[in-house]
């Protein structure tokens, strides 16, 4: 959850799903779990509606305090994914994607529910079949002036992605589609014209000063001729312009550009991608992030007994679960949100293995770690790329050395790994960013840079102490 006063600078304020009773991720593969959350507000209450794609159930949680805890899940008995809510005249409309039983083509279905219980009050009926693109998803309904607008994503969250819409006089339609659909897409731009691709999943917002914007997701491929993205999807904002007939257009001629100047009353903004902290240089260290920081990512479950933070150091106790499974290893990471990064950590470890990993999913990650084996302590660089898992270099600790300094430098193309476990720093190797990309590893989420620890048994009281964690990124 992020909040902003200018739609450009964002501050993380919390998470919606923080308890196993809301969503149980045990055993779920990366990019499983919840899909496409939508936030809506009505009558003093915030709602976050989403799909648990592992159990194929649509549900929402709600809160009356956006800075506090969210409710237990309220399930809605309608199929499909990418649900959304629309509130009007005391009615709550629930919509999600699906396929029309008549012709099995994509279709948006809608029903009315009791917002307090999720109980369906009307049948789910087909309301719009999109503009004809594949994978009709991510529906949202709006009411501006005399028209209801239904907006959706088509093409799938890859290079064919696009935003389309239609309008009608009734919340169930019939709807007439925008004559110039897709209203927003970069699918017709080659990488040489824009490395911003995969634009879809639009959602409209008004800034209270008469300006309308569209938020959407997309990704940045690593280079103009490199159709690979390893940072996951990112949030983009583009301006929306209304014409006299009540149609709207978005972006610049329907595309998302890296930056656009907008001279409007309330918000002078550069429309670009941002990741919650719209600053060119990001940094983090134990000076600014203790264990309570909202920015930490863990895998599936945070077993807090295995994490200690004291005197500016983070101590991790490994469990038997390692990075290659779908359990909950001891893991504390931050999302990598720029191509250019440098990560430096010092670690003193009694654990079987402990260090840093650049993690895309169970089968795609690069690990630079201290390994304790039969009284020999060394630093290893292990590359896991699908079924190819290899320790590509091992560097033994020099005598009387207890702490290893690990360093990783990345750019669009590669990660370079270094280790100092004696008198000099050693180059351990390099690995391509493309093998952590969604195009190679599949999935939707981006790379997480994390500290981790693994032990031979679950109850081994062996810890790894990271006494410094210094991470900086730079937007090119
Ligand atoms: C999202 C769906 C999709 O729910 O990806 O490719 C899913 N399409 O719209 C995860 O973002």
CSV table of C-alpha atoms and ligand atoms in Angstrom, one decimal:
chain,number,residue,atom,x,y,z
A,1,UNK,CA,0.0,0.0,0.0
A,2,UNK,CA,1.4,3.4,-1.0
A,3,UNK,CA,0.0,6.9,-0.5
A,4,UNK,CA,0.8,10.1,-2.4
A,5,UNK,CA,-0.2,13.8,-2.4
A,6,UNK,CA,1.0,14.5,-6.0
A,7,UNK,CA,0.6,11.1,-7.8
A,8,UNK,CA,4.4,11.1,-8.3
A,9,UNK,CA,6.0,10.7,-5.0
A,10,UNK,CA,4.8,7.7,-3.0
A,11,UNK,CA,5.3,6.4,0.5
A,12,UNK,CA,4.6,2.9,1.5
A,13,UNK,CA,2.2,2.8,4.4
A,14,UNK,CA,1.5,-0.9,4.8
A,15,UNK,CA,0.3,-4.2,3.3
A,16,UNK,CA,-3.3,-5.5,3.0
A,17,UNK,CA,-2.5,-9.3,3.3
A,18,UNK,CA,-0.4,-9.9,6.3
A,19,UNK,CA,-1.9,-13.1,7.9
A,20,UNK,CA,-2.1,-16.7,6.8
A,21,UNK,CA,-5.8,-16.6,7.5
A,22,UNK,CA,-6.2,-14.0,4.7
A,23,UNK,CA,-4.1,-16.0,2.2
A,24,UNK,CA,-2.1,-19.2,2.8
A,25,UNK,CA,0.9,-19.2,0.5
A,26,UNK,CA,2.5,-22.4,1.9
A,27,UNK,CA,3.7,-24.6,-1.0
A,28,UNK,CA,2.6,-22.0,-3.7
A,29,UNK,CA,5.1,-21.4,-6.6
A,30,UNK,CA,6.3,-17.9,-7.2
A,31,UNK,CA,3.8,-15.9,-9.2
A,32,UNK,CA,1.1,-18.0,-7.7
A,33,UNK,CA,-0.9,-16.7,-4.8
A,34,UNK,CA,-2.9,-13.5,-5.4
A,35,UNK,CA,-3.4,-11.8,-8.8
A,36,UNK,CA,-4.2,-8.2,-9.9
A,37,UNK,CA,-5.4,-6.5,-6.7
A,38,UNK,CA,-7.8,-3.5,-7.0
A,39,UNK,CA,-8.3,-0.8,-4.4
A,40,UNK,CA,-11.7,0.9,-4.1
A,41,UNK,CA,-13.2,3.3,-1.4
A,42,UNK,CA,-16.8,3.7,-0.5
A,43,UNK,CA,-18.6,5.3,2.4
A,44,UNK,CA,-15.6,5.5,4.6
A,45,UNK,CA,-14.3,2.0,3.9
A,46,UNK,CA,-11.4,0.8,1.8
A,47,UNK,CA,-11.7,-2.5,-0.1
A,48,UNK,CA,-8.9,-4.5,-1.8
A,49,UNK,CA,-10.4,-7.1,-4.1
A,50,UNK,CA,-8.3,-9.8,-5.7
A,51,UNK,CA,-8.0,-13.5,-6.8
A,52,UNK,CA,-6.3,-16.3,-5.0
A,53,UNK,CA,-5.2,-17.9,-8.2
A,54,UNK,CA,-4.0,-21.1,-6.5
A,55,UNK,CA,-7.5,-21.8,-5.2
A,56,UNK,CA,-9.3,-19.9,-8.0
A,57,UNK,CA,-11.3,-17.9,-5.5
A,58,UNK,CA,-12.2,-14.2,-5.7
A,59,UNK,CA,-12.2,-12.4,-2.4
A,60,UNK,CA,-11.8,-8.9,-0.9
A,61,UNK,CA,-10.5,-7.6,2.4
A,62,UNK,CA,-11.6,-4.2,3.9
A,63,UNK,CA,-10.5,-1.7,6.4
A,64,UNK,CA,-11.8,1.6,7.9
A,65,UNK,CA,-8.2,2.6,8.8
A,66,UNK,CA,-5.9,2.5,5.8
A,67,UNK,CA,-2.9,2.6,8.2
A,68,UNK,CA,-4.2,-0.4,10.2
A,69,UNK,CA,-5.1,-4.0,9.8
A,70,UNK,CA,-7.3,-5.4,7.1
A,71,UNK,CA,-10.2,-7.8,7.6
A,72,UNK,CA,-10.4,-11.5,7.1
A,73,UNK,CA,-11.2,-12.5,3.5
A,74,UNK,CA,-14.8,-12.1,2.2
A,75,UNK,CA,-15.3,-14.6,-0.7
A,76,UNK,CA,-17.5,-13.9,-3.7
A,77,UNK,CA,-19.0,-16.8,-5.6
A,78,UNK,CA,-18.2,-15.6,-9.1
A,79,UNK,CA,-15.5,-17.2,-11.3
A,80,UNK,CA,-12.8,-15.6,-13.3
A,81,UNK,CA,-9.8,-13.5,-12.2
A,82,UNK,CA,-9.0,-9.8,-11.9
A,83,UNK,CA,-12.1,-8.8,-9.9
A,84,UNK,CA,-13.2,-5.1,-9.4
A,85,UNK,CA,-15.9,-3.3,-7.4
A,86,UNK,CA,-18.1,-0.4,-8.3
A,87,UNK,CA,-20.4,1.4,-5.8
A,88,UNK,CA,-23.5,3.5,-6.6
A,89,UNK,CA,-26.8,4.3,-5.0
A,90,UNK,CA,-26.3,1.9,-2.2
A,91,UNK,CA,-25.5,-1.0,-4.6
A,92,UNK,CA,-22.2,-2.9,-4.8
A,93,UNK,CA,-21.3,-4.2,-8.3
A,94,UNK,CA,-18.7,-7.1,-8.5
A,95,UNK,CA,-17.1,-7.9,-11.8
A,96,UNK,CA,-14.4,-10.3,-13.1
A,97,UNK,CA,-13.4,-11.8,-16.4
A,98,UNK,CA,-14.7,-15.1,-17.8
A,99,UNK,CA,-15.8,-16.6,-21.0
A,100,UNK,CA,-19.2,-16.4,-22.7
A,101,UNK,CA,-20.8,-19.9,-22.6
A,102,UNK,CA,-22.2,-19.3,-26.0
A,103,UNK,CA,-18.9,-18.9,-27.9
A,104,UNK,CA,-16.3,-19.3,-25.2
A,105,UNK,CA,-14.9,-15.9,-26.1
A,106,UNK,CA,-13.7,-13.6,-23.3
A,107,UNK,CA,-16.4,-11.8,-21.5
A,108,UNK,CA,-16.7,-9.5,-18.4
A,109,UNK,CA,-19.3,-10.8,-15.9
A,110,UNK,CA,-21.0,-8.7,-13.3
A,111,UNK,CA,-23.4,-9.2,-10.4
A,112,UNK,CA,-24.5,-7.2,-7.3
A,113,UNK,CA,-23.4,-8.3,-3.8
A,114,UNK,CA,-23.9,-7.4,-0.2
A,115,UNK,CA,-20.6,-5.6,0.6
A,116,UNK,CA,-20.8,-6.6,4.2
A,117,UNK,CA,-20.9,-10.4,3.5
A,118,UNK,CA,-19.9,-10.9,-0.2
A,119,UNK,CA,-23.2,-12.7,-0.7
A,120,UNK,CA,-24.4,-12.5,-4.3
A,121,UNK,CA,-27.8,-10.6,-4.7
A,122,UNK,CA,-28.1,-11.1,-8.4
A,123,UNK,CA,-27.0,-13.6,-11.0
A,124,UNK,CA,-23.6,-13.0,-12.8
A,125,UNK,CA,-24.4,-11.8,-16.2
A,126,UNK,CA,-22.2,-11.1,-19.2
A,127,UNK,CA,-21.7,-7.4,-19.8
A,128,UNK,CA,-19.0,-6.7,-22.3
A,129,UNK,CA,-16.9,-8.9,-24.7
A,130,UNK,CA,-14.1,-6.5,-25.2
A,131,UNK,CA,-12.7,-5.3,-28.5
A,132,UNK,CA,-11.8,-8.8,-29.7
A,133,UNK,CA,-8.3,-9.1,-28.3
A,134,UNK,CA,-7.2,-12.3,-26.5
A,135,UNK,CA,-7.2,-12.6,-22.6
A,136,UNK,CA,-9.9,-10.1,-21.8
A,137,UNK,CA,-9.0,-9.2,-18.1
A,138,UNK,CA,-8.8,-6.6,-15.5
A,139,UNK,CA,-12.3,-4.9,-15.8
A,140,UNK,CA,-13.1,-1.6,-14.1
A,141,UNK,CA,-16.4,0.3,-14.2
A,142,UNK,CA,-16.8,4.1,-13.8
A,143,UNK,CA,-19.6,6.6,-14.0
A,144,UNK,CA,-18.7,10.0,-15.5
A,145,UNK,CA,-21.5,12.4,-16.3
A,146,UNK,CA,-24.2,10.6,-18.3
A,147,UNK,CA,-22.1,7.6,-19.2
A,148,UNK,CA,-20.9,4.4,-17.6
A,149,UNK,CA,-17.5,3.3,-18.8
A,150,UNK,CA,-16.2,-0.3,-18.7
A,151,UNK,CA,-12.4,-0.5,-19.2
A,152,UNK,CA,-10.3,-3.7,-19.5
A,153,UNK,CA,-7.0,-5.2,-20.5
A,154,UNK,CA,-6.6,-7.4,-23.6
A,155,UNK,CA,-3.6,-9.2,-25.2
A,156,UNK,CA,-2.1,-10.7,-22.0
A,157,UNK,CA,0.5,-9.1,-19.7
A,158,UNK,CA,3.2,-9.5,-22.3
A,159,UNK,CA,4.1,-7.6,-25.5
A,160,UNK,CA,0.6,-7.6,-26.9
A,161,UNK,CA,-0.9,-6.0,-23.9
A,162,UNK,CA,-3.4,-3.1,-24.3
A,163,UNK,CA,-6.1,-1.1,-22.5
A,164,UNK,CA,-9.6,-0.9,-24.2
A,165,UNK,CA,-12.9,0.5,-23.1
A,166,UNK,CA,-16.6,1.1,-24.0
A,167,UNK,CA,-19.4,3.2,-22.7
A,168,UNK,CA,-23.2,2.8,-22.1
A,169,UNK,CA,-26.1,4.4,-20.3
A,170,UNK,CA,-26.5,1.5,-17.8
A,171,UNK,CA,-24.0,-0.2,-15.4
A,172,UNK,CA,-24.8,-3.5,-17.3
A,173,UNK,CA,-24.6,-1.9,-20.7
A,174,UNK,CA,-25.2,-2.3,-23.6
A,175,UNK,CA,-21.8,-0.7,-24.3
A,176,UNK,CA,-20.5,0.9,-27.4
A,177,UNK,CA,-16.7,0.6,-27.7
A,178,UNK,CA,-14.4,3.5,-28.1
A,179,UNK,CA,-13.9,4.0,-31.8
A,180,UNK,CA,-10.1,4.1,-31.5
A,181,UNK,CA,-9.4,1.1,-29.2
A,182,UNK,CA,-6.9,0.3,-27.8
A,183,UNK,CA,-6.9,3.5,-25.9
A,184,UNK,CA,-3.4,2.8,-24.6
A,185,UNK,CA,-0.8,0.3,-25.7
A,186,UNK,CA,2.9,0.1,-26.6
A,187,UNK,CA,2.4,-3.1,-28.6
A,188,UNK,CA,3.0,-1.4,-31.9
A,189,UNK,CA,6.4,0.0,-30.8
A,190,UNK,CA,9.5,-2.0,-31.4
A,191,UNK,CA,12.1,-1.9,-28.6
A,192,UNK,CA,14.0,0.7,-30.6
A,193,UNK,CA,11.1,3.0,-30.2
A,194,UNK,CA,10.3,2.2,-26.6
A,195,UNK,CA,11.8,-0.2,-24.1
A,196,UNK,CA,8.5,0.3,-22.1
A,197,UNK,CA,6.3,-2.6,-23.1
A,198,UNK,CA,3.5,-4.8,-21.8
A,199,UNK,CA,1.2,-1.7,-21.1
A,200,UNK,CA,-2.2,-2.8,-19.8
A,201,UNK,CA,-4.5,-3.1,-16.7
A,202,UNK,CA,-5.5,0.6,-16.7
A,203,UNK,CA,-7.3,2.2,-13.8
A,204,UNK,CA,-8.6,5.8,-13.8
A,205,UNK,CA,-8.2,8.3,-11.1
A,206,UNK,CA,-9.2,12.0,-10.7
A,207,UNK,CA,-6.9,14.3,-8.8
A,208,UNK,CA,-9.6,16.6,-7.4
A,209,UNK,CA,-8.6,19.4,-9.6
A,210,UNK,CA,-10.5,18.3,-12.7
A,211,UNK,CA,-7.6,16.3,-14.1
A,212,UNK,CA,-8.0,12.6,-14.9
A,213,UNK,CA,-5.1,10.2,-15.0
A,214,UNK,CA,-4.7,6.5,-15.9
A,215,UNK,CA,-2.5,4.2,-13.9
A,216,UNK,CA,-1.4,1.1,-15.7
A,217,UNK,CA,1.2,-1.6,-15.5
A,218,UNK,CA,4.0,-2.4,-17.9
A,219,UNK,CA,7.6,-3.3,-17.8
A,220,UNK,CA,11.0,-2.1,-19.1
A,221,UNK,CA,12.9,-4.5,-21.4
A,222,UNK,CA,16.6,-4.5,-20.8
A,223,UNK,CA,17.5,-3.0,-24.1
A,224,UNK,CA,16.1,-1.9,-27.4
A,225,UNK,CA,16.9,-5.2,-29.0
A,226,UNK,CA,16.6,-7.2,-25.7
A,227,UNK,CA,13.0,-8.3,-25.2
A,228,UNK,CA,13.7,-9.5,-21.6
A,229,UNK,CA,12.4,-8.0,-18.4
A,230,UNK,CA,13.7,-9.1,-14.9
A,231,UNK,CA,12.4,-6.2,-12.8
A,232,UNK,CA,8.8,-7.4,-13.0
A,233,UNK,CA,5.8,-5.2,-13.9
A,234,UNK,CA,6.0,-1.6,-12.8
A,235,UNK,CA,3.3,1.1,-12.3
A,236,UNK,CA,3.0,3.9,-14.9
A,237,UNK,CA,0.8,7.0,-14.9
A,238,UNK,CA,-0.4,8.8,-18.1
A,239,UNK,CA,-2.7,11.8,-18.6
A,240,UNK,CA,-6.3,11.3,-19.8
A,241,UNK,CA,-7.9,13.8,-22.1
A,242,UNK,CA,-11.7,14.1,-22.5
A,243,UNK,CA,-13.3,15.2,-25.8
A,244,UNK,CA,-16.6,17.0,-26.3
A,245,UNK,CA,-18.5,13.8,-27.0
A,246,UNK,CA,-17.5,12.2,-23.7
A,247,UNK,CA,-14.8,9.9,-25.1
A,248,UNK,CA,-11.4,9.9,-23.4
A,249,UNK,CA,-7.9,9.3,-24.8
A,250,UNK,CA,-4.8,8.4,-22.8
A,251,UNK,CA,-1.0,9.0,-22.9
A,252,UNK,CA,0.5,10.6,-26.0
A,253,UNK,CA,-1.4,9.3,-29.0
A,254,UNK,CA,-2.3,6.3,-27.0
A,255,UNK,CA,1.2,5.3,-25.9
A,256,UNK,CA,3.2,5.5,-22.7
A,257,UNK,CA,6.4,7.5,-23.1
A,258,UNK,CA,9.2,7.4,-20.6
A,259,UNK,CA,8.7,11.0,-19.6
A,260,UNK,CA,6.2,13.7,-20.6
A,261,UNK,CA,5.9,17.3,-19.3
A,262,UNK,CA,2.4,18.2,-18.2
A,263,UNK,CA,1.6,21.8,-17.4
A,264,UNK,CA,-1.6,21.5,-15.4
A,265,UNK,CA,-2.8,23.5,-12.4
A,266,UNK,CA,-2.3,21.1,-9.6
A,267,UNK,CA,0.3,18.6,-10.7
A,268,UNK,CA,3.3,19.4,-12.7
A,269,UNK,CA,4.5,15.9,-13.2
A,270,UNK,CA,6.7,13.7,-15.4
A,271,UNK,CA,4.7,10.7,-16.4
A,272,UNK,CA,7.0,7.9,-16.0
A,273,UNK,CA,7.4,4.6,-14.3
A,274,UNK,CA,7.9,4.6,-10.6
A,275,UNK,CA,8.2,2.1,-7.8
A,276,UNK,CA,6.8,3.6,-4.8
A,277,UNK,CA,9.9,5.9,-4.4
A,278,UNK,CA,10.1,8.1,-7.4
A,279,UNK,CA,13.8,9.1,-6.9
A,280,UNK,CA,16.5,8.5,-9.3
A,281,UNK,CA,18.8,7.1,-6.7
A,282,UNK,CA,17.5,4.6,-4.3
A,283,UNK,CA,19.5,3.4,-1.3
A,284,UNK,CA,18.9,1.3,1.8
A,285,UNK,CA,21.1,0.3,4.7
A,286,UNK,CA,20.6,-0.9,8.2
A,287,UNK,CA,20.7,2.8,9.2
A,288,UNK,CA,17.4,3.3,7.4
A,289,UNK,CA,15.8,-0.1,7.6
A,290,UNK,CA,15.3,-2.2,10.7
A,291,UNK,CA,13.2,-5.4,10.7
A,292,UNK,CA,10.0,-3.2,11.0
A,293,UNK,CA,10.6,-1.6,7.6
A,294,UNK,CA,7.7,-2.3,5.2
A,295,UNK,CA,10.1,-2.7,2.3
A,296,UNK,CA,11.3,-6.2,3.4
A,297,UNK,CA,10.0,-9.1,1.3
A,298,UNK,CA,9.9,-12.6,2.7
A,299,UNK,CA,9.1,-15.8,0.9
A,300,UNK,CA,5.6,-17.1,1.8
A,301,UNK,CA,5.8,-16.8,5.6
A,302,UNK,CA,7.9,-14.6,8.0
A,303,UNK,CA,8.9,-16.9,10.8
A,304,UNK,CA,10.1,-14.1,13.1
A,305,UNK,CA,11.9,-16.4,15.5
A,306,UNK,CA,14.6,-16.8,12.8
A,307,UNK,CA,15.2,-13.0,12.4
A,308,UNK,CA,16.9,-10.7,14.9
A,309,UNK,CA,17.9,-7.1,14.5
A,310,UNK,CA,20.3,-5.6,17.0
A,311,UNK,CA,23.1,-3.0,17.1
A,312,UNK,CA,22.6,-2.3,13.4
A,313,UNK,CA,23.1,-5.9,12.5
A,314,UNK,CA,20.6,-8.4,11.1
A,315,UNK,CA,21.0,-12.0,12.3
A,316,UNK,CA,19.4,-14.8,10.3
A,317,UNK,CA,18.9,-18.4,11.5
A,318,UNK,CA,18.6,-20.8,8.7
A,319,UNK,CA,16.0,-23.5,8.4
A,320,UNK,CA,16.3,-26.7,6.3
A,321,UNK,CA,14.2,-25.1,3.6
A,322,UNK,CA,16.4,-23.6,0.9
A,323,UNK,CA,15.8,-21.2,-2.0
A,324,UNK,CA,14.9,-24.0,-4.5
A,325,UNK,CA,11.6,-25.1,-2.8
A,326,UNK,CA,8.2,-23.6,-2.2
A,327,UNK,CA,8.5,-23.5,1.6
A,328,UNK,CA,9.5,-20.5,3.7
A,329,UNK,CA,13.3,-20.2,3.8
A,330,UNK,CA,14.9,-17.5,6.1
A,331,UNK,CA,15.0,-14.7,3.6
A,332,UNK,CA,14.9,-10.9,3.9
A,333,UNK,CA,14.9,-8.9,0.6
A,334,UNK,CA,14.1,-5.8,-1.3
A,335,UNK,CA,12.7,-5.6,-4.8
A,336,UNK,CA,15.2,-4.7,-7.4
A,337,UNK,CA,13.6,-1.8,-9.2
A,338,UNK,CA,16.4,-0.4,-11.4
A,339,UNK,CA,18.9,-2.1,-13.7
A,340,UNK,CA,21.9,-0.4,-12.2
A,341,UNK,CA,22.5,-1.5,-8.6
A,342,UNK,CA,25.3,-2.1,-6.2
A,343,UNK,CA,24.8,-4.3,-3.1
A,344,UNK,CA,27.5,-4.7,-0.4
A,345,UNK,CA,27.1,-6.8,2.7
A,346,UNK,CA,29.5,-8.1,5.4
A,347,UNK,CA,28.5,-11.5,6.8
A,348,UNK,CA,29.9,-13.7,9.6
A,349,UNK,CA,28.2,-17.0,9.4
A,350,UNK,CA,28.0,-20.3,11.3
A,351,UNK,CA,25.0,-21.4,9.2
A,352,UNK,CA,25.5,-24.1,6.6
A,353,UNK,CA,25.0,-21.5,4.0
A,354,UNK,CA,24.3,-17.7,4.2
A,355,UNK,CA,24.7,-14.8,1.9
A,356,UNK,CA,22.9,-12.8,-0.8
A,357,UNK,CA,20.7,-13.9,-3.6
A,358,UNK,CA,19.2,-12.3,-6.6
A,359,UNK,CA,15.9,-14.2,-6.7
A,360,UNK,CA,13.3,-14.5,-9.4
A,361,UNK,CA,11.7,-17.8,-8.4
A,362,UNK,CA,12.6,-21.2,-7.0
A,363,UNK,CA,14.4,-22.3,-10.2
A,364,UNK,CA,16.0,-19.0,-11.2
A,365,UNK,CA,18.3,-17.3,-8.8
A,366,UNK,CA,22.0,-16.4,-8.3
A,367,UNK,CA,23.5,-17.0,-4.8
A,368,UNK,CA,26.7,-15.5,-3.5
A,369,UNK,CA,27.2,-17.1,0.0
A,370,UNK,CA,29.4,-18.3,2.8
A,371,UNK,CA,29.4,-22.1,2.9
A,372,UNK,CA,30.5,-24.0,5.9
A,373,UNK,CA,31.3,-27.6,5.1
A,374,UNK,CA,33.4,-30.0,7.2
A,375,UNK,CA,35.5,-27.3,8.9
A,376,UNK,CA,36.1,-25.6,5.6
A,377,UNK,CA,34.7,-22.1,5.2
A,378,UNK,CA,34.4,-20.7,1.7
A,379,UNK,CA,32.4,-18.3,-0.5
A,380,UNK,CA,30.5,-19.9,-3.4
A,381,UNK,CA,28.8,-18.4,-6.4
A,382,UNK,CA,25.9,-20.7,-7.4
A,383,UNK,CA,23.8,-20.0,-10.5
A,384,UNK,CA,20.4,-21.6,-10.7
A,385,UNK,CA,18.9,-21.3,-14.2
A,386,UNK,CA,16.0,-23.7,-14.6
A,387,UNK,CA,17.4,-27.3,-14.4
A,388,UNK,CA,21.0,-26.0,-14.7
A,389,UNK,CA,22.3,-25.5,-11.2
A,390,UNK,CA,26.0,-25.0,-10.8
A,391,UNK,CA,28.5,-23.7,-8.3
A,392,UNK,CA,30.7,-21.8,-10.7
A,393,UNK,CA,33.4,-20.7,-8.3
A,394,UNK,CA,34.4,-21.4,-4.7
A,395,UNK,CA,36.9,-19.3,-2.8
A,396,UNK,CA,38.2,-20.6,0.6
A,397,UNK,CA,38.6,-18.2,3.5
A,398,UNK,CA,42.1,-17.2,4.3
A,399,UNK,CA,43.4,-18.1,7.8
A,400,UNK,CA,42.0,-16.0,10.7
A,401,UNK,CA,39.3,-14.5,8.5
A,402,UNK,CA,35.8,-14.7,10.0
A,403,UNK,CA,33.8,-12.2,8.0
A,404,UNK,CA,33.2,-12.2,4.2
A,405,UNK,CA,32.5,-9.0,2.3
A,406,UNK,CA,30.1,-9.8,-0.6
A,407,UNK,CA,29.5,-7.3,-3.4
A,408,UNK,CA,27.2,-7.5,-6.5
A,409,UNK,CA,27.1,-4.9,-9.2
A,410,UNK,CA,24.4,-5.0,-11.9
A,411,UNK,CA,23.4,-3.2,-15.1
A,412,UNK,CA,20.9,-4.0,-17.8
A,413,UNK,CA,22.7,-7.0,-19.1
A,414,UNK,CA,24.5,-8.7,-16.2
A,415,UNK,CA,25.3,-9.2,-12.5
A,416,UNK,CA,28.9,-9.2,-11.5
A,417,UNK,CA,29.8,-11.0,-8.2
A,418,UNK,CA,32.8,-10.3,-5.9
A,419,UNK,CA,33.9,-11.6,-2.6
A,420,UNK,CA,36.6,-10.7,0.0
A,421,UNK,CA,37.3,-13.5,2.5
A,422,UNK,CA,41.0,-12.7,3.0
A,423,UNK,CA,43.4,-10.0,2.0
A,424,UNK,CA,42.0,-9.2,-1.4
A,425,UNK,CA,38.6,-9.0,-3.2
A,426,UNK,CA,38.1,-11.8,-5.8
A,427,UNK,CA,36.0,-11.6,-8.9
A,428,UNK,CA,33.6,-14.7,-8.5
A,429,UNK,CA,31.9,-14.4,-11.9
A,430,UNK,CA,29.1,-12.8,-13.8
A,431,UNK,CA,25.6,-13.9,-15.0
A,432,UNK,CA,23.1,-12.5,-17.4
A,433,UNK,CA,20.0,-10.7,-16.2
A,434,UNK,CA,18.0,-12.4,-19.0
A,435,UNK,CA,18.0,-15.7,-17.2
A,436,UNK,CA,16.1,-14.1,-14.3
A,437,UNK,CA,13.6,-12.5,-16.7
A,438,UNK,CA,9.9,-13.4,-17.0
A,439,UNK,CA,10.6,-14.4,-20.6
A,440,UNK,CA,13.0,-17.1,-19.5
A,441,UNK,CA,11.8,-18.0,-15.9
A,442,UNK,CA,8.1,-17.3,-16.7
A,443,UNK,CA,6.0,-15.6,-14.0
A,444,UNK,CA,5.1,-12.0,-13.4
A,445,UNK,CA,7.2,-10.8,-10.4
A,446,UNK,CA,10.6,-9.2,-10.5
A,447,UNK,CA,14.0,-10.0,-9.0
A,448,UNK,CA,14.3,-9.6,-5.2
A,449,UNK,CA,17.8,-8.9,-3.8
A,450,UNK,CA,17.9,-10.7,-0.4
A,451,UNK,CA,20.0,-11.9,2.5
A,452,UNK,CA,19.3,-15.6,3.3
A,453,UNK,CA,20.4,-18.4,5.5
A,454,UNK,CA,20.0,-22.2,5.3
A,455,UNK,CA,20.9,-24.9,7.9
A,456,UNK,CA,21.1,-28.6,7.6
A,457,UNK,CA,18.3,-29.1,10.1
A,458,UNK,CA,15.4,-27.0,11.2
A,459,UNK,CA,16.3,-26.7,14.9
A,460,UNK,CA,20.0,-25.9,14.5
A,461,UNK,CA,20.8,-22.8,16.4
A,462,UNK,CA,23.3,-21.6,13.9
A,463,UNK,CA,23.1,-17.9,12.8
A,464,UNK,CA,24.5,-15.7,10.1
A,465,UNK,CA,25.1,-12.1,11.2
A,466,UNK,CA,25.0,-9.4,8.5
A,467,UNK,CA,26.7,-6.4,10.1
A,468,UNK,CA,26.3,-4.1,7.1
A,469,UNK,CA,23.9,-4.0,4.2
A,470,UNK,CA,24.4,-1.2,1.7
A,471,UNK,CA,22.3,-1.0,-1.4
A,472,UNK,CA,22.0,1.7,-4.0
A,473,UNK,CA,20.3,1.9,-7.3
A,474,UNK,CA,20.5,4.4,-10.1
A,475,UNK,CA,17.9,5.0,-12.8
A,476,UNK,CA,19.5,5.3,-16.2
B,1,LIG,C1,-3.3,-11.0,-13.9
B,1,LIG,C2,-3.9,-11.3,-15.3
B,1,LIG,C3,-2.7,-11.6,-16.1
B,1,LIG,O1,-4.2,-11.4,-13.0
B,1,LIG,O2,-1.6,-11.8,-15.2
B,1,LIG,O3,-1.6,-12.0,-18.0
B,1,LIG,C4,-2.1,-11.9,-13.9
B,1,LIG,N1,-2.7,-11.6,-17.3
B,1,LIG,O4,-4.6,-10.2,-15.8
B,1,LIG,C5,-1.1,-11.5,-12.9
B,1,LIG,O5,-0.8,-10.2,-13.0
